[in-house]
Phi, psi and omega in degrees: 000335180293333179292336180298321179270346180291321182295312176296327177296319177301313180295319181294317180296323177295328182281316186272342183241060185286338184279351182293133177283116181256130181290336179229127178252133180286123179286156174111349177082182185295324181296314180294321179297317178297317179299315182292336177273315186289323182297308178296327179296317178294321178295321178294319177298318176298322177295320178294318179297314182285347172293324180267332185223123176267122180304135180093351180245139178302145182290129180261101183293326181294319176297316180302313182290322179295307182289317180298320178294318178298317178295317179298318178296316180297319178294317180298316179298318178297317180294320177297317179299315179297317180298313182294317181290324180290323178286330175295320178292321180295319179295319180294319181290325178290327175296318181294324180290329182280347182278000000 
C-alpha cells in the first residue's frame, strides 16, 4: 500500500525540485513518466480493492472492518515510530551543533 502514495510523491518531487542534479534521467519525457506512474498506481489500487471485495461475491463488511482495522493500526504504529525516530535524530543533531 505504501507504493500507492510513492508514485504521486515521485511526480510531485520532480515538479517542485527541478534544480536537483539527478544522476539518472528517465527517458521519454513527462508524458511517459506520468504513464509509468499512473498505470502501476491504478493496478495497486485495484489490488487493494479486490483484497477486500471479490467481484461477483457480496461484500463482507465484518471482514472489511477486521482486516481494515488491523491494517490501519499497523500503519499508525509505523507512522508514530517514524515520527518519533525522526524527531529524536533532529534533537540529537541540534545538540551536537550547539556544542
